[in-house]
Structures are given as C-alpha cells and as structure tokens.
Short mmCIF file of C-alpha atoms and ligand atoms in Angstrom, two decimals:
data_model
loop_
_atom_site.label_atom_id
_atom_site.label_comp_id
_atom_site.label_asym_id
_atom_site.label_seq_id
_atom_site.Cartn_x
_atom_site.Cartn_y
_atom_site.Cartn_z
CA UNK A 30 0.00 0.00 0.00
CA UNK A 31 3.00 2.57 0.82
CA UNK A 32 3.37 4.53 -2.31
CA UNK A 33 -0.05 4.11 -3.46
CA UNK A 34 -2.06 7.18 -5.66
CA UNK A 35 -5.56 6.12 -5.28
CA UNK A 36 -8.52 7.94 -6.60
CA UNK A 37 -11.92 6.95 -4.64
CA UNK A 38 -14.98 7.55 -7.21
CA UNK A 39 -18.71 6.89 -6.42
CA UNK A 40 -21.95 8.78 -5.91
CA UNK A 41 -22.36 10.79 -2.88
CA UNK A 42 -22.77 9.05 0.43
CA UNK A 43 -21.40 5.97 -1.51
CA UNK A 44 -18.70 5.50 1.44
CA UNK A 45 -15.74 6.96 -0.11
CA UNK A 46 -15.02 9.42 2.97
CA UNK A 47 -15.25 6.18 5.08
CA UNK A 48 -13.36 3.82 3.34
CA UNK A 49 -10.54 6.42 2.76
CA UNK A 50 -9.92 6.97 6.45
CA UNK A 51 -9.55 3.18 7.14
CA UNK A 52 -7.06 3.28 4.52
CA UNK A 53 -5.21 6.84 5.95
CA UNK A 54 -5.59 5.13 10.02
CA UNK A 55 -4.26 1.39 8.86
CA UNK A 56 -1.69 2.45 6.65
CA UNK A 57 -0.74 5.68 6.71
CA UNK A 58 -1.45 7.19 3.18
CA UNK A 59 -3.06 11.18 3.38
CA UNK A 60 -6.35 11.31 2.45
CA UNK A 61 -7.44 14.18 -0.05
CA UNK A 62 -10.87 15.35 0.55
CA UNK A 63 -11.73 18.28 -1.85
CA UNK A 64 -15.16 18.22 0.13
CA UNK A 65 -13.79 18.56 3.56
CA UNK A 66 -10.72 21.12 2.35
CA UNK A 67 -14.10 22.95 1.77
CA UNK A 68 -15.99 22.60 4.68
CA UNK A 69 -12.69 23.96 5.98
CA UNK A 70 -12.55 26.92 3.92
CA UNK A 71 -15.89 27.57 4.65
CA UNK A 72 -15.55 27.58 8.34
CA UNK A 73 -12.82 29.37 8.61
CA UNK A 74 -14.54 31.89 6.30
CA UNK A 75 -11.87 32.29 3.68
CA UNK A 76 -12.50 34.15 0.30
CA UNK A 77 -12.88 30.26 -1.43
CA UNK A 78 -15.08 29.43 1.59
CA UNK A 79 -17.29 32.62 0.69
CA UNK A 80 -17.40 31.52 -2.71
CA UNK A 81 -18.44 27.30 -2.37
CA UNK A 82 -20.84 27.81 0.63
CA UNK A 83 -23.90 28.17 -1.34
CA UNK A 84 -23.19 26.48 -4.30
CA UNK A 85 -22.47 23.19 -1.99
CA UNK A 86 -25.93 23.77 0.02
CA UNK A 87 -27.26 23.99 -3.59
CA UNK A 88 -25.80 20.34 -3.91
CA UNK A 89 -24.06 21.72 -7.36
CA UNK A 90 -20.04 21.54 -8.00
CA UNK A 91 -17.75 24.52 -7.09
CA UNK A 92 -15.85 26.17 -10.01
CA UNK A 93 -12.90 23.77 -11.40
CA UNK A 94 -10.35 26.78 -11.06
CA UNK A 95 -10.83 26.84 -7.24
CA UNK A 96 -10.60 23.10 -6.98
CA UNK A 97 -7.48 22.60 -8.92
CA UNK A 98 -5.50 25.65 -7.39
CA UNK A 99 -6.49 23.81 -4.07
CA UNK A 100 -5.41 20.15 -5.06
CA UNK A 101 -2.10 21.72 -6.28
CA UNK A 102 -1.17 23.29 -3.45
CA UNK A 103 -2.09 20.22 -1.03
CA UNK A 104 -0.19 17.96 -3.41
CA UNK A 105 2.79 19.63 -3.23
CA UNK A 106 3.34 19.22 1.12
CA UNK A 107 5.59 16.78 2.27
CA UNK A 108 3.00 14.20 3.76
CA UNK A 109 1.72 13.08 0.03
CA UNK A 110 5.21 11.90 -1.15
CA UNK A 111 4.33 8.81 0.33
CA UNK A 112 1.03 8.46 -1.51
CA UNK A 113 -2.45 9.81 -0.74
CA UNK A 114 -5.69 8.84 -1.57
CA UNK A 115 -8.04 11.42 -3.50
CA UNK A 116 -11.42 11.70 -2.08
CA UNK A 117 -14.13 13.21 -3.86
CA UNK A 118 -11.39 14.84 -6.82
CA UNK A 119 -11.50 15.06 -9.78
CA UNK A 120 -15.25 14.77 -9.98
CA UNK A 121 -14.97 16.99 -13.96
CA UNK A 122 -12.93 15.79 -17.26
CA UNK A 123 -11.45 19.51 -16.85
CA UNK A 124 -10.40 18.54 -13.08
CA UNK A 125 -9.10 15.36 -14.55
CA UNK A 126 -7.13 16.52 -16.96
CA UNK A 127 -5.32 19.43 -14.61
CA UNK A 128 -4.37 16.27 -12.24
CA UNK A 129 -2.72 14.16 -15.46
CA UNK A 130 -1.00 17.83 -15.59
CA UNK A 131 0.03 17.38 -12.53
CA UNK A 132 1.31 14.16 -11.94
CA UNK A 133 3.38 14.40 -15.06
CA UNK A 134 4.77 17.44 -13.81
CA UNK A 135 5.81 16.13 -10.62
CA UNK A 136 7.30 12.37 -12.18
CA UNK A 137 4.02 10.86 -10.63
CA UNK A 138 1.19 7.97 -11.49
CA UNK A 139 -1.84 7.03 -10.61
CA UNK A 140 -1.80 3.45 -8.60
CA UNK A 141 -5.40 3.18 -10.14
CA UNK A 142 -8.74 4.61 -10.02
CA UNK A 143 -11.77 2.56 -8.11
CA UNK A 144 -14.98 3.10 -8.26
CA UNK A 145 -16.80 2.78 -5.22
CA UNK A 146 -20.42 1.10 -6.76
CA UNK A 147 -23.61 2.00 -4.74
CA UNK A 148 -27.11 2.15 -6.46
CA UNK A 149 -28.86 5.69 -5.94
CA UNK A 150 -31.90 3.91 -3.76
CA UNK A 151 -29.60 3.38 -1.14
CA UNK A 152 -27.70 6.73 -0.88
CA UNK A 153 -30.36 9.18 0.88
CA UNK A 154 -30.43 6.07 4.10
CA UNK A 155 -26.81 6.58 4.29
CA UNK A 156 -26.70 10.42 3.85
CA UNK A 157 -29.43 11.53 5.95
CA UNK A 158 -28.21 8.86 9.08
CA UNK A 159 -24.31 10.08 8.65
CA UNK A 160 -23.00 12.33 11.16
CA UNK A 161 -19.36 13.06 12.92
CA UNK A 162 -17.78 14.06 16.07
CA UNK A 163 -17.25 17.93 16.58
CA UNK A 164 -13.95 17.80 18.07
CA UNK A 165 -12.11 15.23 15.48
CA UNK A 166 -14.36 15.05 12.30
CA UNK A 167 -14.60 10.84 12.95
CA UNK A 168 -17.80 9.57 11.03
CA UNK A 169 -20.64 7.31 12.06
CA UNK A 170 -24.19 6.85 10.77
CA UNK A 171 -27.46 6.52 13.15
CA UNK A 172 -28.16 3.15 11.70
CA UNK A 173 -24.53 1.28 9.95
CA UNK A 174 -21.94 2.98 12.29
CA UNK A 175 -22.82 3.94 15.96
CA UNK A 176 -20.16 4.85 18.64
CA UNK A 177 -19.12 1.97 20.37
CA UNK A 178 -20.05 3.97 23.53
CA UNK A 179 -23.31 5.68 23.39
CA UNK A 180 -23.06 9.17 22.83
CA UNK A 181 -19.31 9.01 22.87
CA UNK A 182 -16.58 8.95 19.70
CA UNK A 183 -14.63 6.43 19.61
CA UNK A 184 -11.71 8.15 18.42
CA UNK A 185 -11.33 11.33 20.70
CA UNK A 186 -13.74 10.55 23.43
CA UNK A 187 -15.70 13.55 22.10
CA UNK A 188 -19.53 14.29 23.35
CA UNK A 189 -20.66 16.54 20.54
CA UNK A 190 -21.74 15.50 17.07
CA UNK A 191 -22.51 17.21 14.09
CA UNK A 192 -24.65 16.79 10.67
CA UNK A 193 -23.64 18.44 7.56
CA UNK A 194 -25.94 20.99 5.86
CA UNK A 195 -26.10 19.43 2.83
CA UNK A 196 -26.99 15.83 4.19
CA UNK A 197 -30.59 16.23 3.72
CA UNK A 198 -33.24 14.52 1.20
CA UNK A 199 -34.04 17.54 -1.28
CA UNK A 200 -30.16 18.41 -1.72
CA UNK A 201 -29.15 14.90 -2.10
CA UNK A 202 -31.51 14.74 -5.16
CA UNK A 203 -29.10 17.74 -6.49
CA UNK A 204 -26.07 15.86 -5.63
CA UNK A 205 -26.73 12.77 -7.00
CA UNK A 206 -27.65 14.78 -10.45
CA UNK A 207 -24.44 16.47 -10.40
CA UNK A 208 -22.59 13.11 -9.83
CA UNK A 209 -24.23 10.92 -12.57
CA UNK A 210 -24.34 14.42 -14.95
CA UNK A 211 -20.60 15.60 -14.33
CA UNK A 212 -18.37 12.82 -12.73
CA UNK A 213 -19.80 9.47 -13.80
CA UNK A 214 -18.59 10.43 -17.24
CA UNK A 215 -14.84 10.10 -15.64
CA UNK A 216 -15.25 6.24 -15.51
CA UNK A 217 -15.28 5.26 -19.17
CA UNK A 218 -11.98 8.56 -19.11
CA UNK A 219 -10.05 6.29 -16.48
CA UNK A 220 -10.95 2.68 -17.95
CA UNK A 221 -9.80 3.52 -21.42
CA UNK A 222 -6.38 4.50 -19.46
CA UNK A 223 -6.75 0.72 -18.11
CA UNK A 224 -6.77 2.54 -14.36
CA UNK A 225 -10.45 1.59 -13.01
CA UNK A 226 -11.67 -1.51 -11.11
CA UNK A 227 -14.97 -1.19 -9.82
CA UNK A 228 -15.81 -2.96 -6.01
CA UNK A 229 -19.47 -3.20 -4.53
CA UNK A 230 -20.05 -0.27 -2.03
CA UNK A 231 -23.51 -1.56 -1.40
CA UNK A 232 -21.51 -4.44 1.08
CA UNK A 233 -20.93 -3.59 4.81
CA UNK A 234 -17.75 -1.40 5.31
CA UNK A 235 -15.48 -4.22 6.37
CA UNK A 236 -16.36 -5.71 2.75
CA UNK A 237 -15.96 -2.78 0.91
CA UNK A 238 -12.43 -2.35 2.99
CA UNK A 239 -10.92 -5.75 2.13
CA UNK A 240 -12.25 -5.48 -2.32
CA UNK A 241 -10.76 -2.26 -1.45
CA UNK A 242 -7.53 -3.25 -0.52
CA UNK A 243 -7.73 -6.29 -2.95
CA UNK A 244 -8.20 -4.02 -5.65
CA UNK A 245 -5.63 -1.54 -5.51
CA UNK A 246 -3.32 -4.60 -5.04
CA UNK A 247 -4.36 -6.53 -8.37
P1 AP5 B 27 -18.02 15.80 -0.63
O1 AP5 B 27 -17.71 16.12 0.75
O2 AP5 B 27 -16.97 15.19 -1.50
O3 AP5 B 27 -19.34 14.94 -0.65
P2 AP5 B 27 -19.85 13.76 -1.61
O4 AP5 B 27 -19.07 13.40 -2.80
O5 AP5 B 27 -21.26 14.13 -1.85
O6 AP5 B 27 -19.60 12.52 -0.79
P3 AP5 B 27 -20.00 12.30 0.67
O7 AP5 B 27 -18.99 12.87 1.60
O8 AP5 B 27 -21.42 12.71 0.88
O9 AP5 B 27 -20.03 10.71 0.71
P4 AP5 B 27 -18.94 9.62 0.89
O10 AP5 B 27 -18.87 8.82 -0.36
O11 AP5 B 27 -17.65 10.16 1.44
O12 AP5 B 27 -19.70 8.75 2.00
P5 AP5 B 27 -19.33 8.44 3.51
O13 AP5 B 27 -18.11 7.59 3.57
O14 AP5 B 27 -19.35 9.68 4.37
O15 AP5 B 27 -18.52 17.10 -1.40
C1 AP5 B 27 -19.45 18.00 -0.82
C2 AP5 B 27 -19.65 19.19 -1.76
O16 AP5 B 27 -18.41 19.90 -1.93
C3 AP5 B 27 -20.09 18.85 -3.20
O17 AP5 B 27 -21.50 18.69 -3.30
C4 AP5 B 27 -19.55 20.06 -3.97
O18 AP5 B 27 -20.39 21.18 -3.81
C5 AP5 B 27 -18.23 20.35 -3.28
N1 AP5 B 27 -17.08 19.65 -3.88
C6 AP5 B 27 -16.29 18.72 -3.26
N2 AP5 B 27 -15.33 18.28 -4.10
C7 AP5 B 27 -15.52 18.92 -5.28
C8 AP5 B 27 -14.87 18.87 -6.55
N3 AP5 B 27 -13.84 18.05 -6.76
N4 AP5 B 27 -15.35 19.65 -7.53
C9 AP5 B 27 -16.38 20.49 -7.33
N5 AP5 B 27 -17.06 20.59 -6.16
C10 AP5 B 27 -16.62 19.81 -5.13
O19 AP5 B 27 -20.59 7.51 3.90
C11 AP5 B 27 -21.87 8.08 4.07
C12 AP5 B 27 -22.56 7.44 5.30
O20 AP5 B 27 -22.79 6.05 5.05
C13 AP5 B 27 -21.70 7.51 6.56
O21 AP5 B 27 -22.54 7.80 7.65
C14 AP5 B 27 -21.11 6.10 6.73
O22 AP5 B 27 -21.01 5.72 8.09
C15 AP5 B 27 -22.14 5.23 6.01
N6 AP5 B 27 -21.49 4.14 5.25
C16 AP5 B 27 -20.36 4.22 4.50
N7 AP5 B 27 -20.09 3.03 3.92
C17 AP5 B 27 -21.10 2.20 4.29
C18 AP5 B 27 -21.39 0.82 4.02
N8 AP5 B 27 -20.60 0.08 3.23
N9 AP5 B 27 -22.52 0.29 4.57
C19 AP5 B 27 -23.33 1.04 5.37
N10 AP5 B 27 -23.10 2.34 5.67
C20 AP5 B 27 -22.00 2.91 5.14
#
C-alpha cells in the first residue's frame, strides 16, 4: 500500500469518505478530501469558503479553477510523497485533466482509479443517518456505524456530534444529479487509461475495505 495514488470515485454518500480513512488510520497514506478542504474553507470563512458555501448547500459543483488551485497546493506538502488517496477529486474531465498535468509534472502515477459502486436507492439512508464528532471530524451513521459507547466517539472521546448541511433529502436529489451528470462520465476517461476496477459499495464497510484493498493490489 506505501506509495499508493488512489482515486476513490462513487456517488455521494457511496462511502468513499469512510473507506478512505480506514485506509489513511491502517496504513498511513493522506487522504485528499476536496469536500472537507471545503468545509474547511468555509468555516474558517476564507474568500474560497465565501465563494463554495452556497453552491455546496445547492448540492451543485464549485468552479474547477478553485478546486485545482487547491489540489495543487495540497499535493505539493511533504505528507503526500508517500502516496495519498483522492477523495471526492477530480469529480470533472477539466479537473481530470489538470491532475494528469500534474502528476506528469511532478514524475508521478496514478496506482489506479476505483470506483466505489452504490445504487442511488440506497444513498439518501446513508446520507441523511451520517453524522461526525465535533472535536475530530470521525464519522458514524445513526443506523450502519454507531459509537461503540453511546453518545461518545470512539476516536477522541468527544460528546458533541454534528450533521452536515447538505446531508438532507431535497439536496441529495441535487447531488446525486451532479454526480451521474458531471463525474460518472470520468469512468469510461479512467478505464480507457486501463486505471479503473470497480468494487461493490452496497456491502458492509469491512467488505468494501478488504475489495478495497484487494483491488488496488491486483
Ligand atoms: P463531498 O464532501 O466530496 O461529498 P460527496 O461526494 O457528496 O460525498 P459524501 O462525503 O457525501 O459521501 P462519501 O462517499 O464520502 O460517503 P461516507 O463515507 O461519508 O462534497 C461536498 C460538496 O463539496 C459537493 O457537493 C460540492 O459542492 C463540493 N465539492 C467537493 N469536491 C468537489 C470537486 N472536486 N469539484 C467540485 N465541487 C466539489 O458515507 C456516508 C454514510 O454512510 C456515513 O454515515 C457512513 O457511516 C455510512 N457508510 C459508509 N459506507 C457504508 C457501508 N458500506 N454500509 C453502510 N453504511 C456505510
């Protein structure tokens, strides 16, 4: 796994933020979220956090430009020499093309691309059930991933738990039609480059974890 250059695809809520963190806690490889860089930004109330916060309540995609200036930078820091696994990026052919840019520039490959398979009727369960700890941003969902301790994260030991703004019913419906609209496209982009194996997110995590992992090593 060291060295790997993963890219996580799938619809939203399709378990790519969860699977990814298994993968950054077991064996060490950075994941890049473009979604929580801008949750970030958008906290912290930068000019880029200005800019996405209503466009990702509207469940549509923030301008490429803004995306790839922020992948560049965070590709460029020390902790992604060893690897990293992209989360949510590129979700455009534009964004896709700026990382081939990219990677050539910096003497780099892709390990492959996966695609994370969940059908649509499942997606709105697992979206509207997710939420995460306050203090350390670990996820769990109501139903498929409760603390182990009531009330209680099993990472930090946190009490408080939040839901994102965009987890709810109407703007999933938006989501979901940017996804199969502006990103599904990518798959047949990455298969013709021989990159993409597809695994079945509609399994229970520890499934998805070990195709996962048997994936990226085929
Ligand atoms: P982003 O944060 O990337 O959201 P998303 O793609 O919609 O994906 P999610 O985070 O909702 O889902 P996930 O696949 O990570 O699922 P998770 O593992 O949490 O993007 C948000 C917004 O930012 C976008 O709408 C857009 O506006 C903007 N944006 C971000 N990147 C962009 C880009 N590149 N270009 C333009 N705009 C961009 O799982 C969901 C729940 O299900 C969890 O509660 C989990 O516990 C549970 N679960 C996971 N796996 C399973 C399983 N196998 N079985 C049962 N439950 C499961």
């Amino acid at each position: 796994m060291k060295g790997t250059r993963l890219i996580l695809m799938g619809p939203p809520g399709g378990g790519k933020g969860t699977q990814a963190k298994v993968l950054q806690d077991k064996y060490g490889i950075v994941q890049l979220s473009t979604g929580d860089m801008l949750r970030a930004a958008v906290g912290a109330g930068t000019p880029v956090g200005k800019e996405a916060k209503a466009i990702m309540e509207a469940g549509k995609l923030v301008s490429d430009d803004i995306i790839i200036r922020m992948i560049a930078d965070r590709i460029d820091e020390p902790d992604c020499a060893n690897g990293f696994i992209l989360d949510g990026f590129p979700r455009t052919v534009p964004q896709a093309e700026a990382l081939d840019g990219l990677l050539v520039k910096k003497g780099m490959t892709l390990t492959c691309v996966i695609e994370v398979r969940v059908p649509d009727s499942m997606l709105v369960e697992r979206i509207t059930g997710r939420f995460s700890c306050a203090k350390c941003g670990a996820g769990y969902h109501d139903k498929f991933q409760r603390p182990k301790t009531e009330g209680k994260c099993d990472s930090c030991g946190g009490v408080e738990f939040t839901r994102r703004k965009d987890d709810n019913a109407e703007t999933v419906v938006a989501r979901l039609e940017a996804y199969h609209a502006q990103t599904a496209p990518l798959l047949p982009f990455y298969e013709k480059k021989g990159l993409l194996r597809v695994i079945d997110g509609s399994a229970p995590i520890d499934e998805v974890t070990r195709q996962l992992e048997k994936a990226t090593a085929a």
